[in-house]
mmCIF file of N, CA and C in Angstrom:
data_model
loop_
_atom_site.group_PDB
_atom_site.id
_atom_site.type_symbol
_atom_site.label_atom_id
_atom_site.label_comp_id
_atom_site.label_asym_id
_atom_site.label_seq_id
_atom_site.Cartn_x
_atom_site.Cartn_y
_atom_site.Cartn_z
ATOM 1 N N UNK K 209 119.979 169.494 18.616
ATOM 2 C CA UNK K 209 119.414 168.210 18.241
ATOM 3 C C UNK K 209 120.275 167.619 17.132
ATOM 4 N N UNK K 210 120.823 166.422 17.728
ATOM 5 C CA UNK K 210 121.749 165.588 16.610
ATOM 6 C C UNK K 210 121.241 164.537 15.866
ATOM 7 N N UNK K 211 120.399 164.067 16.219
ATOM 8 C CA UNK K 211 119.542 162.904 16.067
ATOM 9 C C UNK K 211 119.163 162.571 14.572
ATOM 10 N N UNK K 212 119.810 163.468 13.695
ATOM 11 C CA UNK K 212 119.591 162.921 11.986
ATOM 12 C C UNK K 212 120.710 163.569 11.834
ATOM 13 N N UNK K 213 121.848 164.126 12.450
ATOM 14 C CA UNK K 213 122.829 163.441 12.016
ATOM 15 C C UNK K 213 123.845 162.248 11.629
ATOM 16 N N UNK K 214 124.278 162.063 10.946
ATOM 17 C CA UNK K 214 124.904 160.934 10.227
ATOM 18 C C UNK K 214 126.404 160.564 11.313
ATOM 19 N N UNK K 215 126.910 161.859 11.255
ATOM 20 C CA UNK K 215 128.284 162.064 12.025
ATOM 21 C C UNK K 215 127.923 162.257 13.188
ATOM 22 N N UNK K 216 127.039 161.949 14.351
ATOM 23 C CA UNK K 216 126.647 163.034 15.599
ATOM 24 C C UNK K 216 127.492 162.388 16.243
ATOM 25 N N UNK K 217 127.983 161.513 16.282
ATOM 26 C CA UNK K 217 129.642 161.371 17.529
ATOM 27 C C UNK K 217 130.499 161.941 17.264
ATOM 28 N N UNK K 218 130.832 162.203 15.974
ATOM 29 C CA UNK K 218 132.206 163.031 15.940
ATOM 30 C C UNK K 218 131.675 164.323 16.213
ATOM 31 N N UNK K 219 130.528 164.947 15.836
ATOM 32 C CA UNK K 219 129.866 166.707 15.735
ATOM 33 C C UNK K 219 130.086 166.565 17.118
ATOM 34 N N UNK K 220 129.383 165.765 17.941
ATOM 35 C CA UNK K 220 129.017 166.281 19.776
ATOM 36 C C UNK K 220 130.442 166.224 20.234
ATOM 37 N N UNK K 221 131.565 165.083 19.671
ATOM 38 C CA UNK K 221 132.527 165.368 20.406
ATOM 39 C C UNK K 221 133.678 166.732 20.168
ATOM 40 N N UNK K 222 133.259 167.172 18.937
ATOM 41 C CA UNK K 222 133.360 168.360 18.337
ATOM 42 C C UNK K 222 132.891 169.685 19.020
ATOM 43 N N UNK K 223 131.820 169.776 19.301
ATOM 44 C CA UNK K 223 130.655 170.465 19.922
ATOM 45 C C UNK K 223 131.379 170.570 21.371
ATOM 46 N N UNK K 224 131.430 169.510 22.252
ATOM 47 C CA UNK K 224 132.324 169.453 23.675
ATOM 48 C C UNK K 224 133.564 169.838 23.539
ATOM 49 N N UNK K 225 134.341 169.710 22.602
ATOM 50 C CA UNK K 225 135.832 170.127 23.044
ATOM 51 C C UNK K 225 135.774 171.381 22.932
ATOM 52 N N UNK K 226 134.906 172.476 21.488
ATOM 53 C CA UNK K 226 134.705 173.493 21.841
ATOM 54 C C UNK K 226 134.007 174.055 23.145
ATOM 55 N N UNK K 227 133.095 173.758 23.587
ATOM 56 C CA UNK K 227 132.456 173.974 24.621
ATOM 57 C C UNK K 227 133.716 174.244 25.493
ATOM 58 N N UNK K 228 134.237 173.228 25.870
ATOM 59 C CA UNK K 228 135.278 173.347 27.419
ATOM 60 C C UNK K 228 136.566 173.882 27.277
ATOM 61 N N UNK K 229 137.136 174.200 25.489
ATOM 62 C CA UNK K 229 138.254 175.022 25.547
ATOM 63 C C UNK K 229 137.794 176.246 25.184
ATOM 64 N N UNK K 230 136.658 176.879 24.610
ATOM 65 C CA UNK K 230 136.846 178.600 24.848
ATOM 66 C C UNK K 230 136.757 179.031 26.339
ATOM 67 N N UNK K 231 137.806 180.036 26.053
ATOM 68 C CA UNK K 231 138.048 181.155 27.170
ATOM 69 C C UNK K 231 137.339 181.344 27.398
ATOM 70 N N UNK K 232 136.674 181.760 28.986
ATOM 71 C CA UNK K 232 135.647 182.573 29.424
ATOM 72 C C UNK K 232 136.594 183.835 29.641
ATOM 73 N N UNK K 233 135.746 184.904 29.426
ATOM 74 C CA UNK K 233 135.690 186.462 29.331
ATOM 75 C C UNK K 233 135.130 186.927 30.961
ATOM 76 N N UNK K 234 136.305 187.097 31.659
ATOM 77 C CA UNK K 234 136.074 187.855 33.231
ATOM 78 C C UNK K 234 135.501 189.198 33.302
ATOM 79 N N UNK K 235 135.670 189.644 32.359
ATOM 80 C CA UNK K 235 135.099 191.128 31.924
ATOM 81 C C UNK K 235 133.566 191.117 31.638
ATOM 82 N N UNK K 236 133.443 190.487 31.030
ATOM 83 C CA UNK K 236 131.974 190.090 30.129
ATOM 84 C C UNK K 236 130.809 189.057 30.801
ATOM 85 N N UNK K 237 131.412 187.981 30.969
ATOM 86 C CA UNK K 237 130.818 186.861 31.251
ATOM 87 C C UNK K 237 130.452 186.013 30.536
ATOM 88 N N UNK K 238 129.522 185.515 29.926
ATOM 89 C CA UNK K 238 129.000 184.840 31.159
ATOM 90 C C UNK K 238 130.200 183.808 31.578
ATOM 91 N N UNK K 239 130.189 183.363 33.327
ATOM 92 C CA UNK K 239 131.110 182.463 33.763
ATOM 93 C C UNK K 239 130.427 181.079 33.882
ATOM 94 N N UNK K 240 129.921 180.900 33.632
ATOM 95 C CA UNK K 240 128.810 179.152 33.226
ATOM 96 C C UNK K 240 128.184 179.088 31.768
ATOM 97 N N UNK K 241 128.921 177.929 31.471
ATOM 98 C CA UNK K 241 127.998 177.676 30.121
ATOM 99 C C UNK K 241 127.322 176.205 29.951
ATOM 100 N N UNK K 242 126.106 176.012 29.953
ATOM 101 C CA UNK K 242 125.545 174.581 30.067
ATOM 102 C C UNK K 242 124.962 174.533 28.629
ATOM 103 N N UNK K 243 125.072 173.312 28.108
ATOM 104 C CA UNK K 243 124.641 172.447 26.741
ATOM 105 C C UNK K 243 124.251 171.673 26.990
ATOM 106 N N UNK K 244 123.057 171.277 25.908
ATOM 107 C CA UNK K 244 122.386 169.763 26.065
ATOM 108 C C UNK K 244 122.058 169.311 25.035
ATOM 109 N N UNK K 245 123.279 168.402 24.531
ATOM 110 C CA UNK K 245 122.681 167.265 23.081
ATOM 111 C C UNK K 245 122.263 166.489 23.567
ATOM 112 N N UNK K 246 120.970 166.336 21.928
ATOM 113 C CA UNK K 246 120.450 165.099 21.748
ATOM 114 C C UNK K 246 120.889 164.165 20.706
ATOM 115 N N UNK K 247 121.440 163.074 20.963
ATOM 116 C CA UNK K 247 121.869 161.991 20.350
ATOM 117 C C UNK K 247 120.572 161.105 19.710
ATOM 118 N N UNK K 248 119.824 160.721 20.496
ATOM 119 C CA UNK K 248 118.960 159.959 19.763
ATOM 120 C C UNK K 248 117.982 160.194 21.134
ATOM 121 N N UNK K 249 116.473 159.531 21.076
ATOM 122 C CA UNK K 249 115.766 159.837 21.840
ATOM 123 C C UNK K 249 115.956 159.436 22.710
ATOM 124 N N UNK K 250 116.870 158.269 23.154
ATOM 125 C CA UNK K 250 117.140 158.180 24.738
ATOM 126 C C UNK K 250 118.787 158.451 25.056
ATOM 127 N N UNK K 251 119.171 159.347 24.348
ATOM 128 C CA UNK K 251 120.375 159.252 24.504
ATOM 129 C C UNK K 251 120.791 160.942 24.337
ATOM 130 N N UNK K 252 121.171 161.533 25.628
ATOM 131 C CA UNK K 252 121.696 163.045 25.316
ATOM 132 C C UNK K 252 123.024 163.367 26.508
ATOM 133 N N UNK K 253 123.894 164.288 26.163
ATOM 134 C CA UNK K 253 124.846 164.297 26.595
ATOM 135 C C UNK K 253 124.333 166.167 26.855
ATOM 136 N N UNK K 254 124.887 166.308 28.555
ATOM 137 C CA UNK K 254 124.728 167.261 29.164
ATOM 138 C C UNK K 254 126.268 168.106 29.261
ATOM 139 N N UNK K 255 126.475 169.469 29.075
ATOM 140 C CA UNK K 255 128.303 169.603 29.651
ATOM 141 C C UNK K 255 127.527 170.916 29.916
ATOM 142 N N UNK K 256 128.276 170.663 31.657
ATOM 143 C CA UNK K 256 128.195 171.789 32.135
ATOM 144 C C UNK K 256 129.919 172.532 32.885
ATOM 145 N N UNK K 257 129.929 173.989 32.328
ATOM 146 C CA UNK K 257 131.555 174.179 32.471
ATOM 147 C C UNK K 257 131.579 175.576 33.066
ATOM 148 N N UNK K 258 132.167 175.726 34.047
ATOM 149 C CA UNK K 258 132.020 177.123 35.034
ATOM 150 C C UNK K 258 133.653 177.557 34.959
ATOM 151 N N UNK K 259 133.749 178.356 34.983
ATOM 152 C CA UNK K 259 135.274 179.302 35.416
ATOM 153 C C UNK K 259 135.154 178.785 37.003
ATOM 154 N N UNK K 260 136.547 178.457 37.189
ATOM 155 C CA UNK K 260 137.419 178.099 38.704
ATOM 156 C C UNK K 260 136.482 179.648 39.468
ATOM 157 N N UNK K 261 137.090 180.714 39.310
ATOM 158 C CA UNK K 261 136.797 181.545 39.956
ATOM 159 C C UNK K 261 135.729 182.083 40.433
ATOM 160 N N UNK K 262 134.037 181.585 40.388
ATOM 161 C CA UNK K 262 132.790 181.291 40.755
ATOM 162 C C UNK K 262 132.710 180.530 41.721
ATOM 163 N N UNK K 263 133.317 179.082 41.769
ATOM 164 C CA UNK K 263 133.056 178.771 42.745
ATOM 165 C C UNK K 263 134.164 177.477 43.357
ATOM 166 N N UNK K 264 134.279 176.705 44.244
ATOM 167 C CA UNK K 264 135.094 175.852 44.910
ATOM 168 C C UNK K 264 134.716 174.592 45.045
ATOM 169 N N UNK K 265 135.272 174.113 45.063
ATOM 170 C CA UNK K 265 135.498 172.251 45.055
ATOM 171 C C UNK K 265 133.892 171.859 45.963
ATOM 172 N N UNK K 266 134.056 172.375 47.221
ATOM 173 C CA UNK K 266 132.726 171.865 48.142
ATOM 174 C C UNK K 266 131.473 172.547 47.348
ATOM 175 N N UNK K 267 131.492 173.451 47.005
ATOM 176 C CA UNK K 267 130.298 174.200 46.085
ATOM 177 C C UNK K 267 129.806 173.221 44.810
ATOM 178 N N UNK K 268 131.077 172.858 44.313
ATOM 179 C CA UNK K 268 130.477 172.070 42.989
ATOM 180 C C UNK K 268 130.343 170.665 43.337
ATOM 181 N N UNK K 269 130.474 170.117 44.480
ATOM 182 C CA UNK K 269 130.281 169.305 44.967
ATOM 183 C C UNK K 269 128.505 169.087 45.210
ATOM 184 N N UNK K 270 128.402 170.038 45.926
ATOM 185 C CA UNK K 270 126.795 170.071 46.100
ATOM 186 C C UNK K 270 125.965 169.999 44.699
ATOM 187 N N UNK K 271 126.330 171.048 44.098
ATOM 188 C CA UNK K 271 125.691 171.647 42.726
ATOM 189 C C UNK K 271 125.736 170.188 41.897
ATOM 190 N N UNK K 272 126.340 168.886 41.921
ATOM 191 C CA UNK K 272 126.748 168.172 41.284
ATOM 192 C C UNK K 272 125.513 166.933 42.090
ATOM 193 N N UNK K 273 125.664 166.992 43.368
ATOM 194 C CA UNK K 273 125.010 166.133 44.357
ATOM 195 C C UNK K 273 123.163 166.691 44.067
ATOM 196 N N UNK K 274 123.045 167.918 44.094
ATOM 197 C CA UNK K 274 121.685 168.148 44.305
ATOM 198 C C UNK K 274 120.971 167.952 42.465
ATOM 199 N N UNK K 275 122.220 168.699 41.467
ATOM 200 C CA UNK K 275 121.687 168.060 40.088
ATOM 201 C C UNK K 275 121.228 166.945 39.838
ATOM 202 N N UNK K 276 122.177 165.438 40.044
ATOM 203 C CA UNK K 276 121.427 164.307 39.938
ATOM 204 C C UNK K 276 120.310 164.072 41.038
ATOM 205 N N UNK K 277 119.870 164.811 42.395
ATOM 206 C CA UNK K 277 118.456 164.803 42.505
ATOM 207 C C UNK K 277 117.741 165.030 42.261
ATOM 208 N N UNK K 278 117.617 165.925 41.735
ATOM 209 C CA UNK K 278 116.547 166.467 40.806
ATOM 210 C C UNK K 278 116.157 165.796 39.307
ATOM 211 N N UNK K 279 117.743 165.632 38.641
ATOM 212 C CA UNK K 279 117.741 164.552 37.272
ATOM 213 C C UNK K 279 116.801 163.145 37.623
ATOM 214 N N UNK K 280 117.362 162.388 38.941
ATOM 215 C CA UNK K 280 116.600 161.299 39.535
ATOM 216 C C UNK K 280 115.022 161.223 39.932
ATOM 217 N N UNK K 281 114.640 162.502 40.513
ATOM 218 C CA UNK K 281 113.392 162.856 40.605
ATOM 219 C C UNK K 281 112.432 162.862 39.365
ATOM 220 N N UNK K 282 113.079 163.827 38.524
ATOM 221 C CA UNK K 282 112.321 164.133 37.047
ATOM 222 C C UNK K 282 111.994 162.540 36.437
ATOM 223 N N UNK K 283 113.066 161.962 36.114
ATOM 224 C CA UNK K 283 113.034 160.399 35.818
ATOM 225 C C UNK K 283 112.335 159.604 36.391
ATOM 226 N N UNK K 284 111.956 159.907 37.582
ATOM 227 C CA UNK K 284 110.691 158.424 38.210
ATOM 228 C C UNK K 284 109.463 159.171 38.435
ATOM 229 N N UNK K 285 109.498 160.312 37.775
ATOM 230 C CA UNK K 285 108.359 161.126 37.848
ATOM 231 C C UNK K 285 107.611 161.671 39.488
ATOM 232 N N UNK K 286 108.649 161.914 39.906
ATOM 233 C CA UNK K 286 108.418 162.508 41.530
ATOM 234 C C UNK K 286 108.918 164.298 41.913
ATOM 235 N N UNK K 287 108.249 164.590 43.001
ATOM 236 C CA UNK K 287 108.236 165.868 43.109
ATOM 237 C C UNK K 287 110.050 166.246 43.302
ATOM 238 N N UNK K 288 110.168 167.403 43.187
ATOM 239 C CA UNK K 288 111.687 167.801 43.493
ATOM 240 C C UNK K 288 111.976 167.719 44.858
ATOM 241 N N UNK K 289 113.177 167.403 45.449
ATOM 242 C CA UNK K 289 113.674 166.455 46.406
ATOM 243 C C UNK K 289 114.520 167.722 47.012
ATOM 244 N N UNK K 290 114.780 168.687 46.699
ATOM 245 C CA UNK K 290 115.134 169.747 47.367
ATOM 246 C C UNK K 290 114.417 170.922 48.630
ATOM 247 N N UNK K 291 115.091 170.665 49.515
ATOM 248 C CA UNK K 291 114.766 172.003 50.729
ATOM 249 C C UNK K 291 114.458 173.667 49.476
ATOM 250 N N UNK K 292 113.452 173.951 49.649
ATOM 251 C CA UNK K 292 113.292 175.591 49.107
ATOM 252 C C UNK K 292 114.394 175.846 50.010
ATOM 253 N N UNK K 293 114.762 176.785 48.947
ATOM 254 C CA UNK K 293 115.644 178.103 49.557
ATOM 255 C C UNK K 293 115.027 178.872 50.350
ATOM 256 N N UNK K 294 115.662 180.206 51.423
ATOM 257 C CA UNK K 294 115.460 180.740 52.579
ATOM 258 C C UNK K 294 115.153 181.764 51.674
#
């Protein structure tokens, strides 16, 4: 939560560049790391950053396609828009 910070554009853009330049650890993990600032109450910045080697272009394609349905859903206050899984 940034939202009484004074500086929160420079901190979050601070906050993101770390985010997307540490190394992920292949040994260790974790290979996904998701963040979520809050800027002000209508205003938050999401970064989500996976290691190449998890998954492929058509994969994050979906993962990217089915996120904003669900983001879109939550927002007009409607049920989740996704097929259950098998």
């Amino acid at each position: 939560d940034l939202q009484d910070d004074a500086d929160r554009e420079e901190k979050v853009k601070a906050l993101v560049q770390d985010t997307i330049s540490r190394p992920f650890n292949l040994s260790d993990g974790p290979l996904v790391r998701a963040v979520l600032y809050q800027l002000a109450s209508d205003k938050w910045i999401f970064v989500f950053n996976m290691h190449h080697i998890i998954s492929d272009g058509w994969a994050q394609d979906v993962l990217m396609e089915e996120l904003l349905q669900c983001y879109k859903a939550h927002t007009k206050g409607t049920a989740n828009p996704l097929d259950p899984l098998r």
